[in-house]
């Protein structure tokens, strides 16, 4: 049985590192001591979750309640805990310090194992209803009573959802491979399994039970797949050169839905793989009527504006759904789902079947099925024809086109040239990136009253898992948005910068890296104050960045990577 105190020691060691190789080795050693009954729990803890996103189980304990529990376990008053917390800026550190003072550390040892800690946190997360907050505080206090100060630091950070070890999913997968084989050769297979079920705890457990389970791992209904992602190119010629004759589809600016059905039950997942079934009763009804008993497909949902005879954008669609209530909105602004991929049907995993075959089934299955329709698509082998289709899409008010490699499998969780996007602004100047807000600034002049002077934005280095700054954004917000942003960010202010952030530019206020925004810009330039893909002290920065929208459909895992920024820079400035 793996002791949680050993895990806490490893976390403490890892936190001080930034090199991925060392992290992998230290983790691999820990994984060697872990058995099949506890590996899933350890993996979830490291990911900072209790269960995959689609399970709907959130950690769900507020900071105030955690402070109460720390107070009871340490014997200090709530105001003493608060005062200490204000000083340190991290409730985990405060917990450690106060538990240290209370307990004769030298004498106190803990014997909690990983399963015990995980199960207790699960119990905390699951308790709901009347009196549940008191229950949560009680369980958490009990847990802290049994914990050493160092364990206390990580238990509190875990329940608050701010473990921030800086260990990304790729590092965990590498470490599992190294633990079992001494090298990273199993990583690809493990990653494929993870990409088709989005549940790393499950993959790790099945692998520990029997490595063969991973070889035969299959897509299954109600285990959403990580979405396949598109690469970008800037001209029709480049696309044809890259993939030759291809399937060119309209690119709809809606909401990506992954729809699952089995035995009369339907679930719909968002791009972040959260359950959205209840938001789309109209779509559920249409899926129920499909002939296959089991099916998984993906499509882009857009509401139709009957009055103006055009589609609403993603932002407008969501706004309508919230404002008018779901059932009303379904009638007033009927939803259309443009089906663009098919991943599974009646026991058959289609992810390795070439796109052209998947597409043929989509065309047969979704023709004339009301609100579910195949995305508009054409086989194209000449760049002039591709250009024509692109112009047609922009005339219709759509975003551009998606060109698809006819022979490619479904590349779950990966950005590959199986799909290539060509958007309205490509080739000229602007594109957008999605970054996470890591800090914000005080206002100057007329903005002082809102105390809001802009945002500090970061992207993620997919190799190291670290966040790297790319822009300070001062425009694109209305006054109303500024007020709301300040209010929202105030709630997640932290004293110290995120531990996983590499930065040179200081923010006036640091925040938990949580909110993702889409940002437009004119160009990507080289800068000595930003750390994105930095080499020799120089990174990338966005020129004239402006906020386009808050992307609540995306989480920190979905933001643009530093490598993509590098590619975008090379597209704009061909060498
Ligand atoms: P990404 O999803 O690549 O991280 P993003 O959310 O900013 O980036 P885009 O880069 O504009 O979106 O394009 C990819 C998205 O386009 C897909 O995630 C999907 O939601 C949407 N989409 C619209 N039409 C299609 C289509 N025909 N085929 C595939 N995806 C489509």
Short mmCIF file of C-alpha atoms in Angstrom, two decimals, residues 43-473:
data_model
loop_
_atom_site.label_atom_id
_atom_site.label_comp_id
_atom_site.label_asym_id
_atom_site.label_seq_id
_atom_site.Cartn_x
_atom_site.Cartn_y
_atom_site.Cartn_z
CA UNK A 43 -3.31 9.55 -11.22
CA UNK A 44 -6.52 11.48 -10.52
CA UNK A 45 -4.90 13.25 -7.58
CA UNK A 46 -2.00 14.26 -9.79
CA UNK A 47 -4.39 15.56 -12.42
CA UNK A 48 -6.12 17.54 -9.67
CA UNK A 49 -9.50 15.85 -10.18
CA UNK A 50 -11.54 13.15 -8.42
CA UNK A 51 -13.02 11.74 -11.61
CA UNK A 52 -12.95 12.54 -15.35
CA UNK A 53 -14.74 15.78 -16.33
CA UNK A 54 -17.79 14.06 -17.79
CA UNK A 55 -18.61 12.26 -14.53
CA UNK A 56 -19.97 15.55 -13.23
CA UNK A 57 -18.24 15.01 -9.85
CA UNK A 58 -16.43 18.18 -8.89
CA UNK A 59 -14.14 18.61 -5.93
CA UNK A 60 -16.65 21.18 -4.73
CA UNK A 61 -15.35 22.61 -1.51
CA UNK A 62 -15.21 26.38 -1.15
CA UNK A 63 -12.21 28.21 0.24
CA UNK A 64 -14.20 29.49 3.25
CA UNK A 65 -15.05 25.95 4.28
CA UNK A 66 -11.49 24.80 3.85
CA UNK A 67 -10.38 27.64 6.15
CA UNK A 68 -12.90 26.43 8.75
CA UNK A 69 -11.51 22.90 8.56
CA UNK A 70 -7.92 24.12 8.84
CA UNK A 71 -8.93 26.13 11.91
CA UNK A 72 -10.52 23.14 13.66
CA UNK A 73 -7.69 20.78 12.81
CA UNK A 74 -4.92 23.16 13.82
CA UNK A 75 -6.58 24.60 16.91
CA UNK A 76 -6.20 28.17 15.62
CA UNK A 77 -9.13 30.52 15.20
CA UNK A 78 -10.61 31.26 11.78
CA UNK A 79 -9.28 34.82 11.93
CA UNK A 80 -5.79 33.55 12.77
CA UNK A 81 -5.93 31.18 9.81
CA UNK A 82 -7.16 34.02 7.61
CA UNK A 83 -4.38 36.33 8.72
CA UNK A 84 -1.74 33.69 8.04
CA UNK A 85 -3.35 32.91 4.68
CA UNK A 86 -3.25 36.58 3.67
CA UNK A 87 0.45 36.60 4.45
CA UNK A 88 1.38 33.43 2.56
CA UNK A 89 -1.14 33.70 -0.27
CA UNK A 90 -1.49 29.91 -0.40
CA UNK A 91 -3.85 28.01 1.87
CA UNK A 92 -1.81 24.83 1.42
CA UNK A 93 1.30 26.52 2.79
CA UNK A 94 -0.71 28.03 5.63
CA UNK A 95 -2.12 24.63 6.55
CA UNK A 96 1.35 23.15 6.64
CA UNK A 97 2.67 25.94 8.83
CA UNK A 98 -0.19 25.85 11.31
CA UNK A 99 -0.23 22.07 11.58
CA UNK A 100 3.51 22.18 12.21
CA UNK A 101 3.07 24.58 15.10
CA UNK A 102 0.35 22.50 16.62
CA UNK A 103 1.80 19.06 16.26
CA UNK A 104 5.07 17.88 17.61
CA UNK A 105 6.16 17.03 14.11
CA UNK A 106 9.10 14.99 15.16
CA UNK A 107 6.81 12.60 16.99
CA UNK A 108 3.87 12.63 14.65
CA UNK A 109 3.73 10.22 11.75
CA UNK A 110 0.78 9.44 9.59
CA UNK A 111 -0.22 6.09 8.18
CA UNK A 112 -2.85 7.14 5.69
CA UNK A 113 -2.54 5.45 2.33
CA UNK A 114 -3.43 6.96 -1.03
CA UNK A 115 -6.74 5.15 -1.28
CA UNK A 116 -7.81 6.37 2.13
CA UNK A 117 -7.08 10.01 1.24
CA UNK A 118 -8.72 9.72 -2.17
CA UNK A 119 -11.84 8.01 -0.78
CA UNK A 120 -12.17 10.67 1.90
CA UNK A 121 -11.92 13.47 -0.68
CA UNK A 122 -14.44 11.64 -2.87
CA UNK A 123 -16.81 11.50 0.09
CA UNK A 124 -16.35 15.23 0.60
CA UNK A 125 -17.02 15.91 -3.08
CA UNK A 126 -20.12 13.77 -3.17
CA UNK A 127 -21.88 14.98 -0.04
CA UNK A 128 -24.69 17.26 -1.12
CA UNK A 129 -28.01 18.57 0.07
CA UNK A 130 -28.97 19.98 3.43
CA UNK A 131 -26.19 20.22 5.99
CA UNK A 132 -23.66 19.06 3.44
CA UNK A 133 -21.28 21.96 4.01
CA UNK A 134 -20.99 21.01 7.71
CA UNK A 135 -20.42 17.42 6.64
CA UNK A 136 -17.70 18.47 4.24
CA UNK A 137 -15.93 20.51 6.93
CA UNK A 138 -16.20 17.58 9.32
CA UNK A 139 -14.70 15.07 6.87
CA UNK A 140 -11.93 17.46 5.89
CA UNK A 141 -11.10 18.20 9.53
CA UNK A 142 -10.83 14.46 10.21
CA UNK A 143 -8.51 14.06 7.28
CA UNK A 144 -6.30 16.92 8.45
CA UNK A 145 -6.27 15.54 12.00
CA UNK A 146 -4.59 12.43 10.65
CA UNK A 147 -2.21 14.29 8.37
CA UNK A 148 1.38 15.40 8.78
CA UNK A 149 1.94 19.09 7.97
CA UNK A 150 3.33 18.25 4.53
CA UNK A 151 0.36 15.98 3.77
CA UNK A 152 -1.90 18.80 4.95
CA UNK A 153 -0.36 21.14 2.37
CA UNK A 154 -1.29 18.81 -0.50
CA UNK A 155 -4.67 17.72 0.85
CA UNK A 156 -5.80 21.35 1.04
CA UNK A 157 -4.43 22.20 -2.39
CA UNK A 158 -6.10 19.09 -3.80
CA UNK A 159 -9.56 19.80 -2.39
CA UNK A 160 -9.34 23.41 -3.55
CA UNK A 161 -8.45 22.24 -7.06
CA UNK A 162 -5.14 24.07 -7.02
CA UNK A 163 -2.50 21.36 -6.77
CA UNK A 164 -0.50 22.96 -9.62
CA UNK A 165 2.35 20.47 -9.62
CA UNK A 166 3.24 21.48 -13.15
CA UNK A 167 3.07 17.83 -14.22
CA UNK A 168 1.19 17.53 -17.49
CA UNK A 169 -0.64 14.47 -18.84
CA UNK A 170 2.24 13.56 -21.20
CA UNK A 171 4.64 13.38 -18.26
CA UNK A 172 2.32 11.06 -16.33
CA UNK A 173 2.02 8.74 -19.35
CA UNK A 174 5.80 8.77 -19.88
CA UNK A 175 6.35 7.93 -16.23
CA UNK A 176 3.93 4.96 -16.35
CA UNK A 177 5.85 3.64 -19.36
CA UNK A 178 9.25 4.16 -17.71
CA UNK A 179 8.04 2.49 -14.51
CA UNK A 180 7.10 -0.66 -16.42
CA UNK A 181 9.56 -0.87 -19.24
CA UNK A 182 12.45 1.33 -18.29
CA UNK A 183 11.82 3.58 -21.30
CA UNK A 184 9.07 5.62 -22.97
CA UNK A 185 8.19 3.06 -25.64
CA UNK A 186 4.71 2.35 -24.20
CA UNK A 187 3.74 5.98 -24.15
CA UNK A 188 2.12 6.04 -27.59
CA UNK A 189 -0.15 3.09 -26.87
CA UNK A 190 -1.13 4.48 -23.47
CA UNK A 191 -1.79 7.85 -25.02
CA UNK A 192 -4.06 6.37 -27.67
CA UNK A 193 -6.12 4.66 -24.99
CA UNK A 194 -6.28 7.90 -23.01
CA UNK A 195 -7.31 9.85 -26.08
CA UNK A 196 -10.23 7.55 -26.82
CA UNK A 197 -11.67 7.55 -23.30
CA UNK A 198 -10.37 10.76 -21.67
CA UNK A 199 -9.98 8.89 -18.39
CA UNK A 200 -6.33 8.50 -17.43
CA UNK A 201 -7.17 6.82 -14.13
CA UNK A 202 -9.04 4.09 -16.00
CA UNK A 203 -6.25 3.62 -18.54
CA UNK A 204 -3.63 3.36 -15.79
CA UNK A 205 -5.69 0.85 -13.82
CA UNK A 206 -6.41 -1.38 -16.83
CA UNK A 207 -2.74 -1.25 -17.77
CA UNK A 208 -1.64 -2.24 -14.27
CA UNK A 209 -4.15 -5.09 -14.27
CA UNK A 210 -2.84 -6.37 -17.61
CA UNK A 211 -0.83 -4.43 -20.22
CA UNK A 212 -2.71 -6.34 -22.97
CA UNK A 213 -5.87 -4.44 -22.00
CA UNK A 214 -4.34 -1.36 -23.57
CA UNK A 215 -3.53 -3.00 -26.90
CA UNK A 216 -7.17 -3.94 -27.37
CA UNK A 217 -8.62 -0.78 -25.87
CA UNK A 218 -11.74 0.29 -27.78
CA UNK A 219 -13.99 3.30 -28.04
CA UNK A 220 -17.16 2.85 -25.98
CA UNK A 221 -20.42 4.76 -25.58
CA UNK A 222 -20.52 7.20 -22.64
CA UNK A 223 -16.73 7.40 -22.51
CA UNK A 224 -16.16 10.54 -24.58
CA UNK A 225 -13.11 10.75 -26.83
CA UNK A 226 -10.68 13.64 -26.78
CA UNK A 227 -11.62 15.72 -29.82
CA UNK A 228 -9.48 15.56 -32.97
CA UNK A 229 -7.98 18.96 -33.76
CA UNK A 230 -7.09 20.76 -36.97
CA UNK A 231 -3.80 22.17 -38.20
CA UNK A 232 -3.82 25.44 -40.10
CA UNK A 233 -2.37 26.45 -43.45
CA UNK A 234 -2.68 29.82 -45.13
CA UNK A 235 -3.55 29.08 -48.76
CA UNK A 236 -5.60 26.59 -50.82
CA UNK A 237 -2.40 25.68 -52.73
CA UNK A 238 -0.61 24.64 -49.54
CA UNK A 239 -3.54 22.44 -48.59
CA UNK A 240 -3.65 20.59 -51.90
CA UNK A 241 0.11 20.20 -51.84
CA UNK A 242 -0.07 18.72 -48.36
CA UNK A 243 -2.93 16.23 -48.65
CA UNK A 244 -3.91 16.13 -52.33
CA UNK A 245 -7.51 15.33 -53.21
CA UNK A 246 -9.51 15.96 -50.06
CA UNK A 247 -12.95 16.31 -48.55
CA UNK A 248 -13.64 20.00 -48.09
CA UNK A 249 -16.34 20.91 -45.59
CA UNK A 250 -17.97 24.11 -44.47
CA UNK A 251 -16.56 25.26 -41.16
CA UNK A 252 -19.40 26.25 -38.86
CA UNK A 253 -18.80 28.63 -35.99
CA UNK A 254 -21.00 26.88 -33.49
CA UNK A 255 -20.66 24.60 -30.53
CA UNK A 256 -18.86 21.29 -30.91
CA UNK A 257 -20.98 18.39 -29.64
CA UNK A 258 -19.99 14.78 -29.15
CA UNK A 259 -23.16 12.69 -29.10
CA UNK A 260 -23.40 9.19 -27.63
CA UNK A 261 -26.32 6.78 -27.71
CA UNK A 262 -26.80 3.25 -26.44
CA UNK A 263 -29.91 1.24 -25.52
CA UNK A 264 -32.20 4.25 -25.67
CA UNK A 265 -29.98 6.46 -23.52
CA UNK A 266 -28.33 9.60 -24.90
CA UNK A 267 -25.55 11.83 -23.60
CA UNK A 268 -24.07 14.91 -25.22
CA UNK A 269 -20.59 16.17 -24.33
CA UNK A 270 -18.96 19.53 -24.95
CA UNK A 271 -15.51 20.11 -26.43
CA UNK A 272 -14.22 20.09 -22.84
CA UNK A 273 -16.02 16.74 -22.44
CA UNK A 274 -18.49 18.01 -19.91
CA UNK A 275 -22.03 16.65 -20.03
CA UNK A 276 -24.35 19.07 -21.81
CA UNK A 277 -27.26 16.72 -22.41
CA UNK A 278 -29.76 18.86 -20.55
CA UNK A 279 -28.97 21.92 -22.62
CA UNK A 280 -30.14 20.23 -25.83
CA UNK A 281 -33.50 18.44 -25.41
CA UNK A 282 -34.21 18.99 -29.11
CA UNK A 283 -30.96 17.33 -30.17
CA UNK A 284 -31.49 14.44 -27.73
CA UNK A 285 -34.89 13.76 -29.27
CA UNK A 286 -33.40 13.66 -32.74
CA UNK A 287 -30.61 11.29 -31.67
CA UNK A 288 -33.14 8.94 -30.04
CA UNK A 289 -34.79 8.52 -33.43
CA UNK A 290 -31.60 7.37 -35.15
CA UNK A 291 -31.71 3.76 -36.26
CA UNK A 292 -28.48 2.34 -34.80
CA UNK A 293 -28.77 1.16 -31.21
CA UNK A 294 -25.28 2.37 -30.42
CA UNK A 295 -23.62 5.39 -32.00
CA UNK A 296 -21.02 8.07 -31.32
CA UNK A 297 -20.78 11.05 -33.67
CA UNK A 298 -19.59 14.63 -33.65
CA UNK A 299 -21.18 17.73 -35.05
CA UNK A 300 -21.28 21.47 -34.79
CA UNK A 301 -24.48 22.90 -33.29
CA UNK A 302 -25.80 26.25 -34.45
CA UNK A 303 -29.08 27.96 -33.77
CA UNK A 304 -30.99 29.21 -36.79
CA UNK A 305 -32.37 32.71 -36.88
CA UNK A 306 -35.66 32.23 -38.73
CA UNK A 307 -36.35 35.93 -39.01
CA UNK A 308 -33.08 36.89 -40.64
CA UNK A 309 -32.61 33.55 -42.40
CA UNK A 310 -29.07 32.94 -41.20
CA UNK A 311 -27.22 31.06 -38.51
CA UNK A 312 -26.33 32.55 -35.18
CA UNK A 313 -22.70 32.38 -34.09
CA UNK A 314 -21.52 30.36 -31.13
CA UNK A 315 -21.74 33.38 -28.81
CA UNK A 316 -25.25 34.27 -29.95
CA UNK A 317 -26.43 30.65 -29.76
CA UNK A 318 -25.34 30.30 -26.15
CA UNK A 319 -26.73 33.69 -25.24
CA UNK A 320 -30.14 32.74 -26.67
CA UNK A 321 -30.20 29.43 -24.81
CA UNK A 322 -29.43 31.13 -21.50
CA UNK A 323 -31.71 34.09 -21.96
CA UNK A 324 -34.83 32.40 -23.27
CA UNK A 325 -34.69 29.17 -21.30
CA UNK A 326 -33.84 25.93 -22.96
CA UNK A 327 -37.27 24.74 -23.99
CA UNK A 328 -38.37 28.11 -25.29
CA UNK A 329 -35.08 28.58 -27.14
CA UNK A 330 -35.45 25.18 -28.80
CA UNK A 331 -38.70 26.37 -30.37
CA UNK A 332 -37.75 29.95 -31.16
CA UNK A 333 -34.24 29.30 -32.34
CA UNK A 334 -34.15 25.72 -33.59
CA UNK A 335 -30.81 24.06 -33.33
CA UNK A 336 -29.09 22.39 -36.26
CA UNK A 337 -26.30 19.92 -35.81
CA UNK A 338 -23.96 19.58 -38.78
CA UNK A 339 -22.52 16.12 -38.36
CA UNK A 340 -18.86 16.00 -39.39
CA UNK A 341 -17.56 12.76 -37.96
CA UNK A 342 -18.67 9.29 -36.96
CA UNK A 343 -16.58 7.35 -34.44
CA UNK A 344 -18.51 4.29 -33.44
CA UNK A 345 -21.55 2.36 -34.55
CA UNK A 346 -23.17 -0.78 -33.10
CA UNK A 347 -20.06 -2.27 -31.51
CA UNK A 348 -17.69 -1.14 -34.26
CA UNK A 349 -14.88 1.30 -33.44
CA UNK A 350 -14.52 3.50 -36.54
CA UNK A 351 -11.62 5.66 -35.35
CA UNK A 352 -9.12 3.72 -37.44
CA UNK A 353 -11.31 3.57 -40.54
CA UNK A 354 -10.31 6.10 -43.29
CA UNK A 355 -12.26 9.34 -43.27
CA UNK A 356 -13.80 8.73 -46.71
CA UNK A 357 -15.51 5.59 -45.38
CA UNK A 358 -16.73 7.29 -42.23
CA UNK A 359 -18.08 10.11 -44.35
CA UNK A 360 -19.97 7.70 -46.62
CA UNK A 361 -21.82 6.31 -43.60
CA UNK A 362 -22.59 9.82 -42.30
CA UNK A 363 -24.17 10.72 -45.64
CA UNK A 364 -26.40 7.67 -45.58
CA UNK A 365 -27.35 7.88 -41.94
CA UNK A 366 -28.14 11.57 -41.55
CA UNK A 367 -29.83 12.43 -44.85
CA UNK A 368 -33.26 13.85 -44.24
CA UNK A 369 -33.10 13.49 -40.48
CA UNK A 370 -34.39 16.92 -39.51
CA UNK A 371 -32.07 18.88 -37.31
CA UNK A 372 -29.18 16.43 -37.69
CA UNK A 373 -27.61 16.88 -41.10
CA UNK A 374 -24.29 16.00 -42.70
CA UNK A 375 -21.93 18.97 -42.86
CA UNK A 376 -21.80 20.40 -46.38
CA UNK A 377 -18.87 18.75 -48.12
CA UNK A 378 -17.22 18.34 -51.52
CA UNK A 379 -14.43 16.24 -52.97
CA UNK A 380 -11.82 18.64 -54.28
CA UNK A 381 -8.46 18.14 -55.95
CA UNK A 382 -7.72 21.60 -57.41
CA UNK A 383 -6.77 24.64 -55.41
CA UNK A 384 -9.06 26.91 -57.53
CA UNK A 385 -12.06 24.79 -56.53
CA UNK A 386 -10.99 24.94 -52.93
CA UNK A 387 -10.76 28.73 -53.16
CA UNK A 388 -14.29 28.79 -54.63
CA UNK A 389 -15.65 26.77 -51.74
CA UNK A 390 -13.83 29.01 -49.30
CA UNK A 391 -15.43 32.13 -50.83
CA UNK A 392 -18.84 30.46 -50.74
CA UNK A 393 -18.40 29.80 -47.04
CA UNK A 394 -17.51 33.38 -46.24
CA UNK A 395 -20.40 34.67 -48.35
CA UNK A 396 -22.70 32.57 -46.19
CA UNK A 397 -21.24 34.22 -43.12
CA UNK A 398 -19.41 31.05 -42.08
CA UNK A 399 -15.88 30.94 -40.76
CA UNK A 400 -14.09 29.23 -43.63
CA UNK A 401 -13.50 25.62 -44.55
CA UNK A 402 -12.03 22.42 -43.15
CA UNK A 403 -10.09 20.23 -45.56
CA UNK A 404 -9.94 16.58 -44.58
CA UNK A 405 -7.45 13.92 -45.57
CA UNK A 406 -9.52 11.17 -47.21
CA UNK A 407 -7.35 8.35 -45.87
CA UNK A 408 -6.77 9.62 -42.33
CA UNK A 409 -8.12 7.92 -39.22
CA UNK A 410 -9.85 9.97 -36.52
CA UNK A 411 -6.91 11.50 -34.65
CA UNK A 412 -8.41 11.68 -31.14
CA UNK A 413 -6.77 14.30 -28.93
CA UNK A 414 -4.26 15.31 -31.57
CA UNK A 415 -3.68 18.28 -33.80
CA UNK A 416 -2.76 16.67 -37.10
CA UNK A 417 -2.89 17.38 -40.80
CA UNK A 418 -5.80 14.94 -41.04
CA UNK A 419 -7.86 18.14 -40.77
CA UNK A 420 -6.66 21.49 -42.06
CA UNK A 421 -8.50 24.70 -41.41
CA UNK A 422 -8.53 27.68 -43.70
CA UNK A 423 -10.18 30.62 -42.02
CA UNK A 424 -11.40 33.96 -43.23
CA UNK A 425 -8.42 35.96 -42.16
CA UNK A 426 -5.63 33.56 -43.05
CA UNK A 427 -3.08 34.67 -45.53
CA UNK A 428 -3.79 38.30 -44.68
CA UNK A 429 -3.01 39.00 -41.10
CA UNK A 430 -5.28 38.21 -38.20
CA UNK A 431 -5.97 34.91 -36.62
CA UNK A 432 -6.96 34.17 -33.06
CA UNK A 433 -5.39 32.19 -30.28
CA UNK A 434 -6.90 30.92 -27.04
CA UNK A 435 -4.93 31.77 -23.92
CA UNK A 436 -5.48 31.60 -20.21
CA UNK A 437 -5.64 34.70 -18.04
CA UNK A 438 -2.83 34.64 -15.46
CA UNK A 439 -3.00 38.18 -14.14
CA UNK A 440 -4.55 41.61 -14.57
CA UNK A 441 -3.72 45.30 -14.27
CA UNK A 442 -5.04 48.37 -12.52
CA UNK A 443 -6.68 50.98 -14.70
CA UNK A 444 -5.34 54.38 -15.68
CA UNK A 445 -7.23 57.58 -16.45
CA UNK A 446 -10.86 57.06 -17.31
CA UNK A 447 -10.67 53.40 -16.44
CA UNK A 448 -9.54 53.95 -12.86
CA UNK A 449 -13.01 53.68 -11.46
CA UNK A 450 -13.24 50.14 -12.79
CA UNK A 451 -9.79 49.41 -11.52
CA UNK A 452 -9.20 47.48 -14.67
CA UNK A 453 -6.32 48.06 -17.02
CA UNK A 454 -6.06 44.84 -18.94
CA UNK A 455 -5.02 41.22 -18.79
CA UNK A 456 -1.83 39.19 -18.85
CA UNK A 457 -2.29 36.15 -21.07
CA UNK A 458 -0.41 32.87 -21.33
CA UNK A 459 -0.27 29.88 -23.66
CA UNK A 460 1.06 26.44 -22.76
CA UNK A 461 4.29 24.76 -23.71
CA UNK A 462 3.05 21.25 -24.49
CA UNK A 463 6.47 19.77 -23.97
CA UNK A 464 7.06 21.05 -20.45
CA UNK A 465 3.43 21.63 -19.47
CA UNK A 466 4.39 25.15 -18.28
CA UNK A 467 2.48 28.33 -19.02
CA UNK A 468 4.31 31.05 -20.96
CA UNK A 469 3.15 34.64 -21.35
CA UNK A 470 2.39 36.00 -24.80
CA UNK A 471 0.47 39.27 -24.44
CA UNK A 472 -0.75 42.06 -22.28
CA UNK A 473 -4.22 42.90 -23.54
#
